[in-house]
mmCIF file with all atom_site columns, C-alpha atoms in Angstrom:
data_model
loop_
_atom_site.group_PDB
_atom_site.id
_atom_site.type_symbol
_atom_site.label_atom_id
_atom_site.label_alt_id
_atom_site.label_comp_id
_atom_site.label_asym_id
_atom_site.label_entity_id
_atom_site.label_seq_id
_atom_site.pdbx_PDB_ins_code
_atom_site.Cartn_x
_atom_site.Cartn_y
_atom_site.Cartn_z
_atom_site.occupancy
_atom_site.B_iso_or_equiv
_atom_site.pdbx_formal_charge
_atom_site.auth_seq_id
_atom_site.auth_comp_id
_atom_site.auth_asym_id
_atom_site.auth_atom_id
_atom_site.pdbx_PDB_model_num
ATOM 1   C CA . UNK A 1 1   ? -38.877 -25.604 30.011 1.00 50.00 ? 27  UNK A CA 1
ATOM 2   C CA . UNK A 1 2   ? -36.001 -27.123 30.481 1.00 61.00 ? 28  UNK A CA 1
ATOM 3   C CA . UNK A 1 3   ? -32.741 -26.318 32.419 1.00 73.00 ? 29  UNK A CA 1
ATOM 4   C CA . UNK A 1 4   ? -30.818 -25.700 29.304 1.00 81.00 ? 30  UNK A CA 1
ATOM 5   C CA . UNK A 1 5   ? -31.662 -24.847 26.110 1.00 89.00 ? 31  UNK A CA 1
ATOM 6   C CA . UNK A 1 6   ? -29.352 -23.556 22.674 1.00 94.00 ? 32  UNK A CA 1
ATOM 7   C CA . UNK A 1 7   ? -28.257 -20.777 23.379 1.00 95.00 ? 33  UNK A CA 1
ATOM 8   C CA . UNK A 1 8   ? -28.686 -20.067 26.701 1.00 92.00 ? 34  UNK A CA 1
ATOM 9   C CA . UNK A 1 9   ? -25.907 -18.101 29.328 1.00 94.00 ? 35  UNK A CA 1
ATOM 10  C CA . UNK A 1 10  ? -25.208 -19.296 32.787 1.00 93.00 ? 36  UNK A CA 1
ATOM 11  C CA . UNK A 1 11  ? -23.126 -16.903 34.824 1.00 94.00 ? 37  UNK A CA 1
ATOM 12  C CA . UNK A 1 12  ? -21.764 -18.514 38.061 1.00 93.00 ? 38  UNK A CA 1
ATOM 13  C CA . UNK A 1 13  ? -19.704 -17.339 41.018 1.00 94.00 ? 39  UNK A CA 1
ATOM 14  C CA . UNK A 1 14  ? -18.770 -19.651 43.686 1.00 92.00 ? 40  UNK A CA 1
ATOM 15  C CA . UNK A 1 15  ? -17.025 -21.168 47.035 1.00 93.00 ? 41  UNK A CA 1
ATOM 16  C CA . UNK A 1 16  ? -16.411 -24.255 47.715 1.00 91.00 ? 42  UNK A CA 1
ATOM 17  C CA . UNK A 1 17  ? -13.804 -26.239 49.854 1.00 90.00 ? 43  UNK A CA 1
ATOM 18  C CA . UNK A 1 18  ? -11.116 -28.250 48.016 1.00 88.00 ? 44  UNK A CA 1
ATOM 19  C CA . UNK A 1 19  ? -9.067  -30.961 49.502 1.00 87.00 ? 45  UNK A CA 1
ATOM 20  C CA . UNK A 1 20  ? -6.110  -32.426 47.356 1.00 82.00 ? 46  UNK A CA 1
ATOM 21  C CA . UNK A 1 21  ? -3.724  -34.937 47.378 1.00 79.00 ? 47  UNK A CA 1
ATOM 22  C CA . UNK A 1 22  ? -0.690  -34.141 46.199 1.00 76.00 ? 48  UNK A CA 1
ATOM 23  C CA . UNK A 1 23  ? 3.238   -35.584 44.930 1.00 75.00 ? 49  UNK A CA 1
ATOM 24  C CA . UNK A 1 24  ? 6.073   -33.474 44.829 1.00 71.00 ? 50  UNK A CA 1
ATOM 25  C CA . UNK A 1 25  ? 8.990   -34.722 43.129 1.00 69.00 ? 51  UNK A CA 1
ATOM 26  C CA . UNK A 1 26  ? 12.086  -33.770 43.609 1.00 67.00 ? 52  UNK A CA 1
ATOM 27  C CA . UNK A 1 27  ? 14.573  -33.753 40.109 1.00 66.00 ? 53  UNK A CA 1
ATOM 28  C CA . UNK A 1 28  ? 17.349  -32.393 41.417 1.00 68.00 ? 54  UNK A CA 1
ATOM 29  C CA . UNK A 1 29  ? 17.993  -35.524 43.112 1.00 69.00 ? 55  UNK A CA 1
ATOM 30  C CA . UNK A 1 30  ? 16.265  -38.647 40.577 1.00 70.00 ? 56  UNK A CA 1
ATOM 31  C CA . UNK A 1 31  ? 16.804  -41.043 43.810 1.00 76.00 ? 57  UNK A CA 1
ATOM 32  C CA . UNK A 1 32  ? 15.007  -39.161 46.527 1.00 73.00 ? 58  UNK A CA 1
ATOM 33  C CA . UNK A 1 33  ? 10.855  -41.044 46.060 1.00 74.00 ? 59  UNK A CA 1
ATOM 34  C CA . UNK A 1 34  ? 7.851   -38.746 45.267 1.00 75.00 ? 60  UNK A CA 1
ATOM 35  C CA . UNK A 1 35  ? 6.393   -37.010 48.510 1.00 78.00 ? 61  UNK A CA 1
ATOM 36  C CA . UNK A 1 36  ? 2.554   -37.618 49.129 1.00 80.00 ? 62  UNK A CA 1
ATOM 37  C CA . UNK A 1 37  ? 0.679   -35.435 50.671 1.00 80.00 ? 63  UNK A CA 1
ATOM 38  C CA . UNK A 1 38  ? -2.782  -33.552 50.811 1.00 84.00 ? 64  UNK A CA 1
ATOM 39  C CA . UNK A 1 39  ? -4.013  -30.202 51.627 1.00 83.00 ? 65  UNK A CA 1
ATOM 40  C CA . UNK A 1 40  ? -6.912  -28.113 51.074 1.00 90.00 ? 66  UNK A CA 1
ATOM 41  C CA . UNK A 1 41  ? -8.333  -24.956 50.009 1.00 93.00 ? 67  UNK A CA 1
ATOM 42  C CA . UNK A 1 42  ? -10.643 -21.951 49.578 1.00 94.00 ? 68  UNK A CA 1
ATOM 43  C CA . UNK A 1 43  ? -11.693 -22.030 45.614 1.00 94.00 ? 69  UNK A CA 1
ATOM 44  C CA . UNK A 1 44  ? -13.687 -19.118 44.493 1.00 97.00 ? 70  UNK A CA 1
ATOM 45  C CA . UNK A 1 45  ? -14.483 -19.765 40.604 1.00 96.00 ? 71  UNK A CA 1
ATOM 46  C CA . UNK A 1 46  ? -16.391 -17.416 38.052 1.00 97.00 ? 72  UNK A CA 1
ATOM 47  C CA . UNK A 1 47  ? -17.857 -19.313 35.314 1.00 97.00 ? 73  UNK A CA 1
ATOM 48  C CA . UNK A 1 48  ? -19.949 -18.988 32.155 1.00 97.00 ? 74  UNK A CA 1
ATOM 49  C CA . UNK A 1 49  ? -21.623 -21.301 30.197 1.00 97.00 ? 75  UNK A CA 1
ATOM 50  C CA . UNK A 1 50  ? -22.875 -21.016 26.467 1.00 98.00 ? 76  UNK A CA 1
ATOM 51  C CA . UNK A 1 51  ? -25.190 -24.135 25.880 1.00 96.00 ? 77  UNK A CA 1
ATOM 52  C CA . UNK A 1 52  ? -23.988 -24.711 21.357 1.00 97.00 ? 78  UNK A CA 1
ATOM 53  C CA . UNK A 1 53  ? -26.811 -27.220 21.947 1.00 96.00 ? 79  UNK A CA 1
ATOM 54  C CA . UNK A 1 54  ? -29.909 -28.356 24.160 1.00 93.00 ? 80  UNK A CA 1
ATOM 55  C CA . UNK A 1 55  ? -27.298 -30.700 25.569 1.00 94.00 ? 81  UNK A CA 1
ATOM 56  C CA . UNK A 1 56  ? -24.436 -29.454 25.561 1.00 97.00 ? 82  UNK A CA 1
ATOM 57  C CA . UNK A 1 57  ? -22.450 -26.122 26.521 1.00 97.00 ? 83  UNK A CA 1
ATOM 58  C CA . UNK A 1 58  ? -19.220 -24.711 26.056 1.00 98.00 ? 84  UNK A CA 1
ATOM 59  C CA . UNK A 1 59  ? -17.298 -22.140 28.525 1.00 98.00 ? 85  UNK A CA 1
ATOM 60  C CA . UNK A 1 60  ? -14.928 -20.781 30.902 1.00 98.00 ? 86  UNK A CA 1
ATOM 61  C CA . UNK A 1 61  ? -13.590 -21.064 35.062 1.00 97.00 ? 87  UNK A CA 1
ATOM 62  C CA . UNK A 1 62  ? -11.804 -18.405 36.244 1.00 98.00 ? 88  UNK A CA 1
ATOM 63  C CA . UNK A 1 63  ? -10.739 -20.155 39.708 1.00 96.00 ? 89  UNK A CA 1
ATOM 64  C CA . UNK A 1 64  ? -8.330  -18.219 43.397 1.00 97.00 ? 90  UNK A CA 1
ATOM 65  C CA . UNK A 1 65  ? -7.729  -20.478 45.835 1.00 95.00 ? 91  UNK A CA 1
ATOM 66  C CA . UNK A 1 66  ? -6.445  -19.418 48.914 1.00 95.00 ? 92  UNK A CA 1
ATOM 67  C CA . UNK A 1 67  ? -4.632  -22.435 50.517 1.00 92.00 ? 93  UNK A CA 1
ATOM 68  C CA . UNK A 1 68  ? -5.324  -23.402 54.168 1.00 90.00 ? 94  UNK A CA 1
ATOM 69  C CA . UNK A 1 69  ? -1.948  -23.388 56.207 1.00 85.00 ? 95  UNK A CA 1
ATOM 70  C CA . UNK A 1 70  ? -1.746  -23.612 59.341 1.00 74.00 ? 96  UNK A CA 1
ATOM 71  C CA . UNK A 1 71  ? -0.053  -20.661 61.399 1.00 72.00 ? 97  UNK A CA 1
ATOM 72  C CA . UNK A 1 72  ? 2.518   -20.572 63.936 1.00 71.00 ? 98  UNK A CA 1
ATOM 73  C CA . UNK A 1 73  ? 3.895   -17.642 66.299 1.00 74.00 ? 99  UNK A CA 1
ATOM 74  C CA . UNK A 1 74  ? 7.291   -17.580 64.685 1.00 78.00 ? 100 UNK A CA 1
ATOM 75  C CA . UNK A 1 75  ? 6.239   -16.620 61.370 1.00 82.00 ? 101 UNK A CA 1
ATOM 76  C CA . UNK A 1 76  ? 3.461   -16.633 58.228 1.00 87.00 ? 102 UNK A CA 1
ATOM 77  C CA . UNK A 1 77  ? 2.878   -18.340 55.390 1.00 87.00 ? 103 UNK A CA 1
ATOM 78  C CA . UNK A 1 78  ? 0.729   -18.442 52.149 1.00 91.00 ? 104 UNK A CA 1
ATOM 79  C CA . UNK A 1 79  ? -0.464  -19.796 49.602 1.00 92.00 ? 105 UNK A CA 1
ATOM 80  C CA . UNK A 1 80  ? -2.417  -19.754 46.458 1.00 95.00 ? 106 UNK A CA 1
ATOM 81  C CA . UNK A 1 81  ? -2.930  -20.593 43.000 1.00 94.00 ? 107 UNK A CA 1
ATOM 82  C CA . UNK A 1 82  ? -5.276  -19.609 39.920 1.00 97.00 ? 108 UNK A CA 1
ATOM 83  C CA . UNK A 1 83  ? -6.667  -21.109 36.872 1.00 96.00 ? 109 UNK A CA 1
ATOM 84  C CA . UNK A 1 84  ? -8.085  -20.441 33.634 1.00 98.00 ? 110 UNK A CA 1
ATOM 85  C CA . UNK A 1 85  ? -9.806  -23.278 32.257 1.00 98.00 ? 111 UNK A CA 1
ATOM 86  C CA . UNK A 1 86  ? -12.017 -23.494 29.033 1.00 98.00 ? 112 UNK A CA 1
ATOM 87  C CA . UNK A 1 87  ? -14.663 -26.677 29.359 1.00 98.00 ? 113 UNK A CA 1
ATOM 88  C CA . UNK A 1 88  ? -17.152 -28.677 27.339 1.00 98.00 ? 114 UNK A CA 1
ATOM 89  C CA . UNK A 1 89  ? -20.339 -29.405 29.721 1.00 98.00 ? 115 UNK A CA 1
ATOM 90  C CA . UNK A 1 90  ? -22.861 -32.513 28.371 1.00 98.00 ? 116 UNK A CA 1
ATOM 91  C CA . UNK A 1 91  ? -25.776 -32.447 29.616 1.00 96.00 ? 117 UNK A CA 1
ATOM 92  C CA . UNK A 1 92  ? -27.512 -35.450 30.153 1.00 93.00 ? 118 UNK A CA 1
ATOM 93  C CA . UNK A 1 93  ? -30.820 -35.315 32.529 1.00 91.00 ? 119 UNK A CA 1
ATOM 94  C CA . UNK A 1 94  ? -32.772 -31.679 31.911 1.00 82.00 ? 120 UNK A CA 1
ATOM 95  C CA . UNK A 1 95  ? -35.691 -30.398 33.864 1.00 85.00 ? 121 UNK A CA 1
ATOM 96  C CA . UNK A 1 96  ? -36.980 -27.368 34.985 1.00 81.00 ? 122 UNK A CA 1
ATOM 97  C CA . UNK A 1 97  ? -35.322 -27.032 38.247 1.00 88.00 ? 123 UNK A CA 1
ATOM 98  C CA . UNK A 1 98  ? -32.368 -29.702 38.209 1.00 91.00 ? 124 UNK A CA 1
ATOM 99  C CA . UNK A 1 99  ? -29.635 -29.912 35.376 1.00 92.00 ? 125 UNK A CA 1
ATOM 100 C CA . UNK A 1 100 ? -26.790 -32.767 35.770 1.00 96.00 ? 126 UNK A CA 1
ATOM 101 C CA . UNK A 1 101 ? -23.812 -32.680 33.514 1.00 97.00 ? 127 UNK A CA 1
ATOM 102 C CA . UNK A 1 102 ? -20.924 -34.142 33.233 1.00 98.00 ? 128 UNK A CA 1
ATOM 103 C CA . UNK A 1 103 ? -17.719 -31.633 32.418 1.00 98.00 ? 129 UNK A CA 1
ATOM 104 C CA . UNK A 1 104 ? -13.690 -31.558 30.632 1.00 98.00 ? 130 UNK A CA 1
ATOM 105 C CA . UNK A 1 105 ? -11.704 -28.936 31.055 1.00 98.00 ? 131 UNK A CA 1
ATOM 106 C CA . UNK A 1 106 ? -8.262  -27.998 30.540 1.00 98.00 ? 132 UNK A CA 1
ATOM 107 C CA . UNK A 1 107 ? -6.043  -25.145 31.071 1.00 98.00 ? 133 UNK A CA 1
ATOM 108 C CA . UNK A 1 108 ? -3.688  -22.997 32.240 1.00 97.00 ? 134 UNK A CA 1
ATOM 109 C CA . UNK A 1 109 ? -2.363  -22.866 36.197 1.00 95.00 ? 135 UNK A CA 1
ATOM 110 C CA . UNK A 1 110 ? -0.269  -20.958 38.746 1.00 95.00 ? 136 UNK A CA 1
ATOM 111 C CA . UNK A 1 111 ? 0.506   -21.668 41.633 1.00 92.00 ? 137 UNK A CA 1
ATOM 112 C CA . UNK A 1 112 ? 2.692   -19.529 44.918 1.00 93.00 ? 138 UNK A CA 1
ATOM 113 C CA . UNK A 1 113 ? 3.475   -20.747 48.208 1.00 90.00 ? 139 UNK A CA 1
ATOM 114 C CA . UNK A 1 114 ? 5.535   -17.859 50.375 1.00 91.00 ? 140 UNK A CA 1
ATOM 115 C CA . UNK A 1 115 ? 7.032   -18.934 54.042 1.00 88.00 ? 141 UNK A CA 1
ATOM 116 C CA . UNK A 1 116 ? 8.421   -15.382 56.033 1.00 87.00 ? 142 UNK A CA 1
ATOM 117 C CA . UNK A 1 117 ? 10.153  -16.263 59.437 1.00 84.00 ? 143 UNK A CA 1
ATOM 118 C CA . UNK A 1 118 ? 12.530  -13.684 61.222 1.00 81.00 ? 144 UNK A CA 1
ATOM 119 C CA . UNK A 1 119 ? 15.543  -14.719 59.875 1.00 81.00 ? 145 UNK A CA 1
ATOM 120 C CA . UNK A 1 120 ? 14.578  -16.931 56.588 1.00 82.00 ? 146 UNK A CA 1
ATOM 121 C CA . UNK A 1 121 ? 12.195  -16.713 53.803 1.00 88.00 ? 147 UNK A CA 1
ATOM 122 C CA . UNK A 1 122 ? 11.100  -18.637 51.201 1.00 88.00 ? 148 UNK A CA 1
ATOM 123 C CA . UNK A 1 123 ? 9.522   -19.066 47.573 1.00 90.00 ? 149 UNK A CA 1
ATOM 124 C CA . UNK A 1 124 ? 8.101   -21.534 45.882 1.00 88.00 ? 150 UNK A CA 1
ATOM 125 C CA . UNK A 1 125 ? 6.290   -21.262 42.339 1.00 91.00 ? 151 UNK A CA 1
ATOM 126 C CA . UNK A 1 126 ? 4.730   -22.685 39.597 1.00 90.00 ? 152 UNK A CA 1
ATOM 127 C CA . UNK A 1 127 ? 3.165   -22.416 36.043 1.00 93.00 ? 153 UNK A CA 1
ATOM 128 C CA . UNK A 1 128 ? 2.202   -25.252 34.086 1.00 93.00 ? 154 UNK A CA 1
ATOM 129 C CA . UNK A 1 129 ? -1.373  -27.484 32.829 1.00 95.00 ? 155 UNK A CA 1
ATOM 130 C CA . UNK A 1 130 ? -4.292  -28.713 34.873 1.00 94.00 ? 156 UNK A CA 1
ATOM 131 C CA . UNK A 1 131 ? -6.825  -30.685 33.756 1.00 95.00 ? 157 UNK A CA 1
ATOM 132 C CA . UNK A 1 132 ? -10.922 -31.320 35.444 1.00 95.00 ? 158 UNK A CA 1
ATOM 133 C CA . UNK A 1 133 ? -12.954 -34.327 34.663 1.00 97.00 ? 159 UNK A CA 1
ATOM 134 C CA . UNK A 1 134 ? -16.672 -34.107 36.744 1.00 96.00 ? 160 UNK A CA 1
ATOM 135 C CA . UNK A 1 135 ? -20.068 -34.670 37.219 1.00 97.00 ? 161 UNK A CA 1
ATOM 136 C CA . UNK A 1 136 ? -21.976 -31.511 38.620 1.00 96.00 ? 162 UNK A CA 1
ATOM 137 C CA . UNK A 1 137 ? -26.324 -30.994 39.280 1.00 95.00 ? 163 UNK A CA 1
ATOM 138 C CA . UNK A 1 138 ? -27.265 -27.598 39.309 1.00 93.00 ? 164 UNK A CA 1
ATOM 139 C CA . UNK A 1 139 ? -30.633 -27.187 41.380 1.00 93.00 ? 165 UNK A CA 1
ATOM 140 C CA . UNK A 1 140 ? -32.434 -23.474 40.371 1.00 89.00 ? 166 UNK A CA 1
ATOM 141 C CA . UNK A 1 141 ? -35.025 -22.020 42.923 1.00 87.00 ? 167 UNK A CA 1
ATOM 142 C CA . UNK A 1 142 ? -38.198 -20.192 41.839 1.00 82.00 ? 168 UNK A CA 1
ATOM 143 C CA . UNK A 1 143 ? -40.305 -20.094 39.216 1.00 79.00 ? 169 UNK A CA 1
ATOM 144 C CA . UNK A 1 144 ? -38.227 -18.852 36.872 1.00 74.00 ? 170 UNK A CA 1
ATOM 145 C CA . UNK A 1 145 ? -35.656 -20.914 37.731 1.00 70.00 ? 171 UNK A CA 1
ATOM 146 C CA . UNK A 1 146 ? -32.756 -18.355 36.890 1.00 77.00 ? 172 UNK A CA 1
ATOM 147 C CA . UNK A 1 147 ? -30.741 -19.176 40.107 1.00 85.00 ? 173 UNK A CA 1
ATOM 148 C CA . UNK A 1 148 ? -29.594 -21.913 41.708 1.00 89.00 ? 174 UNK A CA 1
ATOM 149 C CA . UNK A 1 149 ? -26.807 -23.646 43.715 1.00 91.00 ? 175 UNK A CA 1
ATOM 150 C CA . UNK A 1 150 ? -23.948 -26.332 42.175 1.00 91.00 ? 176 UNK A CA 1
ATOM 151 C CA . UNK A 1 151 ? -22.444 -28.924 42.915 1.00 93.00 ? 177 UNK A CA 1
ATOM 152 C CA . UNK A 1 152 ? -19.368 -30.722 41.904 1.00 92.00 ? 178 UNK A CA 1
ATOM 153 C CA . UNK A 1 153 ? -16.973 -33.782 42.625 1.00 92.00 ? 179 UNK A CA 1
ATOM 154 C CA . UNK A 1 154 ? -14.289 -33.704 40.651 1.00 92.00 ? 180 UNK A CA 1
ATOM 155 C CA . UNK A 1 155 ? -11.040 -35.320 39.777 1.00 91.00 ? 181 UNK A CA 1
ATOM 156 C CA . UNK A 1 156 ? -8.424  -32.259 38.896 1.00 89.00 ? 182 UNK A CA 1
ATOM 157 C CA . UNK A 1 157 ? -4.588  -32.555 38.154 1.00 88.00 ? 183 UNK A CA 1
ATOM 158 C CA . UNK A 1 158 ? -2.108  -30.389 37.659 1.00 87.00 ? 184 UNK A CA 1
ATOM 159 C CA . UNK A 1 159 ? 1.256   -30.391 36.282 1.00 86.00 ? 185 UNK A CA 1
ATOM 160 C CA . UNK A 1 160 ? 3.788   -27.775 37.269 1.00 82.00 ? 186 UNK A CA 1
ATOM 161 C CA . UNK A 1 161 ? 6.661   -28.189 34.980 1.00 77.00 ? 187 UNK A CA 1
ATOM 162 C CA . UNK A 1 162 ? 8.832   -25.070 35.460 1.00 76.00 ? 188 UNK A CA 1
ATOM 163 C CA . UNK A 1 163 ? 9.021   -24.714 39.663 1.00 79.00 ? 189 UNK A CA 1
ATOM 164 C CA . UNK A 1 164 ? 11.576  -23.107 41.139 1.00 81.00 ? 190 UNK A CA 1
ATOM 165 C CA . UNK A 1 165 ? 11.930  -22.592 45.367 1.00 79.00 ? 191 UNK A CA 1
ATOM 166 C CA . UNK A 1 166 ? 13.771  -20.064 46.020 1.00 81.00 ? 192 UNK A CA 1
ATOM 167 C CA . UNK A 1 167 ? 15.224  -18.702 49.880 1.00 79.00 ? 193 UNK A CA 1
ATOM 168 C CA . UNK A 1 168 ? 17.106  -16.070 51.253 1.00 78.00 ? 194 UNK A CA 1
ATOM 169 C CA . UNK A 1 169 ? 19.977  -17.768 52.911 1.00 76.00 ? 195 UNK A CA 1
ATOM 170 C CA . UNK A 1 170 ? 21.723  -18.385 49.842 1.00 67.00 ? 196 UNK A CA 1
ATOM 171 C CA . UNK A 1 171 ? 20.470  -22.219 49.090 1.00 70.00 ? 197 UNK A CA 1
ATOM 172 C CA . UNK A 1 172 ? 20.742  -22.892 45.295 1.00 61.00 ? 198 UNK A CA 1
ATOM 173 C CA . UNK A 1 173 ? 17.641  -22.524 43.677 1.00 63.00 ? 199 UNK A CA 1
ATOM 174 C CA . UNK A 1 174 ? 15.678  -25.438 43.431 1.00 63.00 ? 200 UNK A CA 1
ATOM 175 C CA . UNK A 1 175 ? 13.092  -26.651 40.218 1.00 61.00 ? 201 UNK A CA 1
ATOM 176 C CA . UNK A 1 176 ? 10.349  -29.445 41.364 1.00 58.00 ? 202 UNK A CA 1
#
C-alpha cells in the first residue's frame, strides 16, 4: 500500500518555528525606502487534505502564528497572525512510510501587533492575501502508517494591502 491513494483523507495538527524576512513600506511618505527586517514565530497549523487522485491532493490549512518578541520591564508587545490557505499538493514519490510532495497555496491572512507601555500604546493591523510554495515530506510510523511527522520547507509571501497603525498619543493614523 502507498502512503496516499485516491479517496484518502489526511488530517494534520502541528507546531513549528517559522522565520520570516519582511519588508515594511511607508505609504504615507514615498521618499522613504522599504525597511527590511527578520522575525520569527511559533506556528500552529491545522490541515485537511483529500486525495483527488493517487498523486493529487486538495485541502486547506488554517494557521495561527504567535510572533516572537523581546520583552522589557516598561511594557508588553504582542503579535499574531491568522491564515486560511486552500492548497493543492502534487505527490511525486510515495512509499508506504514516506510521502514526498510539492504544495501550492493561496488564501487570506490577518495580522495584529499591539504595544502597551505606561503612557503609550499602539496597534498595527492588516489583512490581505498570502501564498506559499513548498516541498514537503511526511514520514509515517507503525505497520498501519496512519500517524507520522510532516517536514516542510516553504516560500511564503504576504501582502497586507490595508494595514493601519494607530496609537493613544493622537498621532495621525498611518497606512502601511
